[in-house]
mmCIF file of C-alpha atoms in Angstrom:
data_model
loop_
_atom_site.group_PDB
_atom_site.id
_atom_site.type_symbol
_atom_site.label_atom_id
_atom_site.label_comp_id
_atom_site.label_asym_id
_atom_site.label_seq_id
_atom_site.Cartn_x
_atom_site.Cartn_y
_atom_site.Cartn_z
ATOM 1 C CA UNK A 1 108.456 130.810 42.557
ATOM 2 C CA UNK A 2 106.800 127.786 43.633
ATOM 3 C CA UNK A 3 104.344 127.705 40.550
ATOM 4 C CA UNK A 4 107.389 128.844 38.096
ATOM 5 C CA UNK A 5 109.032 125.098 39.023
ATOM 6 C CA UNK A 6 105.720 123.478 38.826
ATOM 7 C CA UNK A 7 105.093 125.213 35.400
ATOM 8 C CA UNK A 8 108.492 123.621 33.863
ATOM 9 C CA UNK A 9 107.676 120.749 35.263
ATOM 10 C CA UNK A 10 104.119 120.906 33.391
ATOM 11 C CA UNK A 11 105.580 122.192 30.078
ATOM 12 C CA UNK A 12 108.481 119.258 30.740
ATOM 13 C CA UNK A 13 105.797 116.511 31.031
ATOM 14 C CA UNK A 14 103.723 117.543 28.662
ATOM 15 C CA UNK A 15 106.226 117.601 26.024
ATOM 16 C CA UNK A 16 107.486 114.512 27.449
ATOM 17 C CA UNK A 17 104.451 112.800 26.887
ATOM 18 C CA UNK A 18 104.192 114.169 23.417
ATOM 19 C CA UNK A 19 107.169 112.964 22.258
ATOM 20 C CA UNK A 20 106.802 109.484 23.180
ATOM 21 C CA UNK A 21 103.507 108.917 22.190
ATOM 22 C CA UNK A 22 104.446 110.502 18.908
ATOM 23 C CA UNK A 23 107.510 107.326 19.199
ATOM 24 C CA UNK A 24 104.459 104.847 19.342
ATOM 25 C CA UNK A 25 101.934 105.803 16.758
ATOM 26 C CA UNK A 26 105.401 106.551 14.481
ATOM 27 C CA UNK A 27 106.107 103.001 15.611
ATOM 28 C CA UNK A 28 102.508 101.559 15.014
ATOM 29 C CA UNK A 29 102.446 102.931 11.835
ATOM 30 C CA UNK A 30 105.941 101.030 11.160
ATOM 31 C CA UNK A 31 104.250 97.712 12.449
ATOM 32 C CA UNK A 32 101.253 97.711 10.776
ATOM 33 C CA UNK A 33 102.128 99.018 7.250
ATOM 34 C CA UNK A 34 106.066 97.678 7.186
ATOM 35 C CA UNK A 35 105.267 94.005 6.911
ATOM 36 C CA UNK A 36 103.578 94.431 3.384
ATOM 37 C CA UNK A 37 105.231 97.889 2.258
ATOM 38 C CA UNK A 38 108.736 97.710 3.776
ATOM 39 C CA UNK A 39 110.445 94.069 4.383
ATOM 40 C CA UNK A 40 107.982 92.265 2.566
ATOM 41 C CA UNK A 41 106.524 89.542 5.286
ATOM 42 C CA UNK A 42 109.678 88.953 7.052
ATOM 43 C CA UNK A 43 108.860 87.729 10.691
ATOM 44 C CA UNK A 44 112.072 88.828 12.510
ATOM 45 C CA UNK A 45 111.662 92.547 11.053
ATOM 46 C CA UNK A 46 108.022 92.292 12.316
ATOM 47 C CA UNK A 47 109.194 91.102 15.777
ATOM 48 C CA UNK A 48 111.208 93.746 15.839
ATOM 49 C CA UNK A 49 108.770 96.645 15.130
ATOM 50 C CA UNK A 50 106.244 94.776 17.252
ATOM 51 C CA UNK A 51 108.426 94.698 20.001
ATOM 52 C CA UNK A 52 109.399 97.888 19.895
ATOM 53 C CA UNK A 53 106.101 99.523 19.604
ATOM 54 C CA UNK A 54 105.231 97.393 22.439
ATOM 55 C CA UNK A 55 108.066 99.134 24.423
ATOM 56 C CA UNK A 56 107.451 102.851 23.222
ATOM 57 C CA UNK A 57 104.184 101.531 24.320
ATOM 58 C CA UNK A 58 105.728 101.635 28.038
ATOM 59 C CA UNK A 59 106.859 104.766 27.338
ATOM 60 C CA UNK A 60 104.269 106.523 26.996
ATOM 61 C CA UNK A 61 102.277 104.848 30.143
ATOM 62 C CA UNK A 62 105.466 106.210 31.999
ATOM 63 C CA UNK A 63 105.182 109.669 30.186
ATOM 64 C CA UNK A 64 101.794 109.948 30.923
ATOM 65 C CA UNK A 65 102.155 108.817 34.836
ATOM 66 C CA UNK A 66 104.817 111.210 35.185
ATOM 67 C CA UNK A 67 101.989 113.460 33.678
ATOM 68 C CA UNK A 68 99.433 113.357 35.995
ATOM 69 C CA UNK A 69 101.912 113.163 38.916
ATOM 70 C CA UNK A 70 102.792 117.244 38.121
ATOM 71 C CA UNK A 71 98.993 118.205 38.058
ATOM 72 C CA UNK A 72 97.545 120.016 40.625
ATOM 73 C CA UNK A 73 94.086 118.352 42.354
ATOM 74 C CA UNK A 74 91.498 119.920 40.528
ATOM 75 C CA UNK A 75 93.394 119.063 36.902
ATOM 76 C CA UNK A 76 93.610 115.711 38.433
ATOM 77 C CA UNK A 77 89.990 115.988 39.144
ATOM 78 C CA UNK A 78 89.233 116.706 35.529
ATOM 79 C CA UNK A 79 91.544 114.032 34.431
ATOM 80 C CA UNK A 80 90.065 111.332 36.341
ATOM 81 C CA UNK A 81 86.676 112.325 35.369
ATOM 82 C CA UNK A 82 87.213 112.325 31.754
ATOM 83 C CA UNK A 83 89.343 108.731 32.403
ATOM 84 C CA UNK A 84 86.144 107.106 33.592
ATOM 85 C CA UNK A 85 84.272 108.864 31.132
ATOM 86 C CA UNK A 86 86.204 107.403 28.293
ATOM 87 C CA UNK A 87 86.798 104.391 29.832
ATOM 88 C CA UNK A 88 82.957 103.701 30.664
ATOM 89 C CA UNK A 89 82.053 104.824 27.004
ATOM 90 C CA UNK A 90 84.768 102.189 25.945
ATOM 91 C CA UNK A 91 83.353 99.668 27.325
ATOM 92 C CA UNK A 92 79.681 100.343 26.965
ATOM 93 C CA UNK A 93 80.350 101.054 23.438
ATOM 94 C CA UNK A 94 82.709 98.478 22.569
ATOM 95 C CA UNK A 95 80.588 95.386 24.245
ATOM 96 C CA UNK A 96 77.590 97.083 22.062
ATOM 97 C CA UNK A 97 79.847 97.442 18.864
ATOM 98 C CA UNK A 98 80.836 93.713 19.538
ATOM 99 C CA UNK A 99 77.371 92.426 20.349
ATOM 100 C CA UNK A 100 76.072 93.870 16.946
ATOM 101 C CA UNK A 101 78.803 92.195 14.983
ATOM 102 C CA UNK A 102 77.890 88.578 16.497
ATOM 103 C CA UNK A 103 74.727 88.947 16.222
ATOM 104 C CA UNK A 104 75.200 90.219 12.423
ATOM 105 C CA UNK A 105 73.326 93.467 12.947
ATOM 106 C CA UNK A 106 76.429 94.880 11.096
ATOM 107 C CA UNK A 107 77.692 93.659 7.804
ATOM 108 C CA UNK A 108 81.486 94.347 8.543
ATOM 109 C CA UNK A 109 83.968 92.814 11.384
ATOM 110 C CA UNK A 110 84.247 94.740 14.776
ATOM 111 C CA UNK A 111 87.382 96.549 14.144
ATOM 112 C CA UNK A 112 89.309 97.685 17.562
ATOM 113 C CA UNK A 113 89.925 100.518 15.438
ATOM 114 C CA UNK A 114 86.767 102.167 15.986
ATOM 115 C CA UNK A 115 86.621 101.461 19.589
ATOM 116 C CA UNK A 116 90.286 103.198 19.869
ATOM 117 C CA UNK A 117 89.007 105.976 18.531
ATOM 118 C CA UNK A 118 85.839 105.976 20.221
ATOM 119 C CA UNK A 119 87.558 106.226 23.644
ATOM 120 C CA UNK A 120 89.932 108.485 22.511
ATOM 121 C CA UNK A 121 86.653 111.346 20.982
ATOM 122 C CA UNK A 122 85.230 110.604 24.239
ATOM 123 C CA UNK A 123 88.081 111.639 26.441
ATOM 124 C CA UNK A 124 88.681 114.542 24.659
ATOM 125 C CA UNK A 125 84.782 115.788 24.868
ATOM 126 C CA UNK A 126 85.163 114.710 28.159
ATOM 127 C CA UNK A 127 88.161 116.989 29.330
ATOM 128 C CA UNK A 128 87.134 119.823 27.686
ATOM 129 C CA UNK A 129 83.652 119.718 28.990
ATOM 130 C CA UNK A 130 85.385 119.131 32.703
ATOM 131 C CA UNK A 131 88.096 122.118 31.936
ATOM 132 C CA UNK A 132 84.720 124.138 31.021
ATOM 133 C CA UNK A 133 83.047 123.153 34.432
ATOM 134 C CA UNK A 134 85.364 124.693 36.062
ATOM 135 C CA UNK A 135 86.601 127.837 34.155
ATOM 136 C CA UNK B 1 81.277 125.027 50.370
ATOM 137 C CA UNK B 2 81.538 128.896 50.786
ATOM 138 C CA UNK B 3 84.811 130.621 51.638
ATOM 139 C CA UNK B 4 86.041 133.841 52.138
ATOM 140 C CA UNK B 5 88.794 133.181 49.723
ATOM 141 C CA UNK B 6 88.208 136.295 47.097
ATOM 142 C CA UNK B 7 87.815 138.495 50.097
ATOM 143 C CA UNK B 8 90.724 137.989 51.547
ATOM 144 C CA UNK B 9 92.581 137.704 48.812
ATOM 145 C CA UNK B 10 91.283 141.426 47.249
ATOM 146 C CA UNK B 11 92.125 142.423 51.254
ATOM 147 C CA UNK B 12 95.788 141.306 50.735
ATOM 148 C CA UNK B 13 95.807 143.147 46.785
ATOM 149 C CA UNK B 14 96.449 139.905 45.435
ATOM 150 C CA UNK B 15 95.282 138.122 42.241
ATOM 151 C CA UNK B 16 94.204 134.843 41.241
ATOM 152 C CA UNK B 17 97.830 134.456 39.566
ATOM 153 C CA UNK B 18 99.462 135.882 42.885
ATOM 154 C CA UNK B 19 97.384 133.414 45.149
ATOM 155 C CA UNK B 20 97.734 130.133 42.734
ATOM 156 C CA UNK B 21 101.731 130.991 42.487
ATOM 157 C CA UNK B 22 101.698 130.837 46.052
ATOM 158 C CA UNK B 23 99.928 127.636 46.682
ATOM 159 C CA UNK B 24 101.554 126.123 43.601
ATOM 160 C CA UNK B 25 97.801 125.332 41.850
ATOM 161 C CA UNK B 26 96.840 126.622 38.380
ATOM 162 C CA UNK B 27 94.780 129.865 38.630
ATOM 163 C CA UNK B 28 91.776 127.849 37.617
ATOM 164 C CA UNK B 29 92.049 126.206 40.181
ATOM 165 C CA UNK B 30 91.716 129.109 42.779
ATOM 166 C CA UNK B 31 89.227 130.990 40.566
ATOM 167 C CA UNK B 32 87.663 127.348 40.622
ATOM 168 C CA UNK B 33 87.223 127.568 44.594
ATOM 169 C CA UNK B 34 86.137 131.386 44.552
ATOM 170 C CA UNK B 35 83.499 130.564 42.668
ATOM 171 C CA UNK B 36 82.238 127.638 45.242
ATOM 172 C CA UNK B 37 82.438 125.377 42.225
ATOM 173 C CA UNK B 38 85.260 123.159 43.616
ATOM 174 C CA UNK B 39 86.198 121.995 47.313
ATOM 175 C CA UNK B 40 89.882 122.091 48.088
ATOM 176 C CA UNK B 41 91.447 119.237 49.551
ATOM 177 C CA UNK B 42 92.244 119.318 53.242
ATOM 178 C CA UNK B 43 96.352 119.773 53.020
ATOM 179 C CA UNK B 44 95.751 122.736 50.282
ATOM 180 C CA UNK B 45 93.138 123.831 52.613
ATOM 181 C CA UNK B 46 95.918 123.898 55.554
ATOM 182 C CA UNK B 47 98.412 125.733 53.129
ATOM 183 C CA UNK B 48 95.165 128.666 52.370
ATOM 184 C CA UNK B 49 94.739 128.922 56.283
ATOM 185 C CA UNK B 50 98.484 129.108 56.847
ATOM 186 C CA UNK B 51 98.668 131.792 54.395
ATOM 187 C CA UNK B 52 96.463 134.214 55.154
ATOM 188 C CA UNK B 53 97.595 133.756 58.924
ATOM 189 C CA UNK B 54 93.360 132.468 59.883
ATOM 190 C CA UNK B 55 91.504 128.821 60.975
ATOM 191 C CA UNK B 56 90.731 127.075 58.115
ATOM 192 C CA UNK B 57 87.057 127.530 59.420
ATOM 193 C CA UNK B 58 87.014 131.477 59.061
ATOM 194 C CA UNK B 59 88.162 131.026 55.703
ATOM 195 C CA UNK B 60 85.543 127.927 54.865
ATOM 196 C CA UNK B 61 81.858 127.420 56.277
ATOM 197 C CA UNK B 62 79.875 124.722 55.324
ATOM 198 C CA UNK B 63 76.312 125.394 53.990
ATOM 199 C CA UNK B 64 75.099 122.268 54.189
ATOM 200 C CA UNK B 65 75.273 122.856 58.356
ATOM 201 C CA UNK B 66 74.284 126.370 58.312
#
């Protein structure tokens, strides 16, 4: 019985968190492409979509929060690991990434792009390495 | 950490989905501590021992002291 609440309440977060961080890359998406394909330059439309990317933003922190909060310890366990993991990789790799472009070891800019999705491949290698640990 | 955990629990005809739904963990979690690979925090500890009605150390021994 105890477990049948705290599986809603996974299923609950988990979509939860899906749905709003669906909001914000929908909302990204709006603020990085509607400026030149949608309202042609105009600032207070790009305000707008700034801002609220910026809040669905918020959103998602909150989802994800509320998240965690439902896990039990060891799936906070992996969580945490894979957090550091990602966010030790994002910062190794993104101070290297940067170094290379000022020292013009690379022809192109440093995009924050790549280190986005850096941190991102690395947090998802690192969960399901940690949810393998302990299968 | 070793426990007793799988013992007791195959005493008391209960499985990993039984025991987790009882604690309120994921079954990984207890198959997780059968197998030694993870250490359960003290207040889940507590909830085990209150459980199966037993001190927390006759369900847990430390090897590092044995």
């Amino acid at each position: 019985m105890k477990n049948e609440n705290k599986n809603k309440q996974m299923i609950k977060g988990t979509k939860n968190l899906a749905l709003w961080t669906l909001l914000w890359v929908a909302s990204l998406a709006l603020a990085s492409f509607g400026p030149k394909f949608l309202w042609n330059e105009n600032t207070t439309w790009s305000i707008l979509a700034i801002v609220t990317n910026t809040a669905f933003g918020a959103g998602m922190i909150w989802a994800n929060i509320r998240y965690l909060s439902v896990l039990d310890e060891l799936q906070k366990k992996i969580q945490l690991d894979a957090m550091g993991i990602a966010l030790g990789v994002g910062v190794v790799g993104g101070l290297s990434y940067s170094v290379t472009d000022i020292a013009n070891v690379i022809s192109s800019d440093a995009e924050i792009g790549f280190l986005v999705i850096l941190i991102s491949i690395s947090y998802m290698i690192a969960l399901l390495v940690g949810k393998k640990r302990y299968a | 950490m070793k426990n007793k955990l799988k013992v007791l629990r195959a005493e008391r005809d209960m499985t990993q989905a039984d025991l987790a739904d009882s604690l309120a963990v994921s079954r990984q979690t207890i198959n997780a501590i059968e197998k030694g690979k993870f250490d359960p925090s003290l207040p889940l500890a507590f909830k085990i021992s209150k459980l199966f009605k037993l001190p927390i150390e006759e369900i847990f021994s430390n090897t590092e002291t044995e």
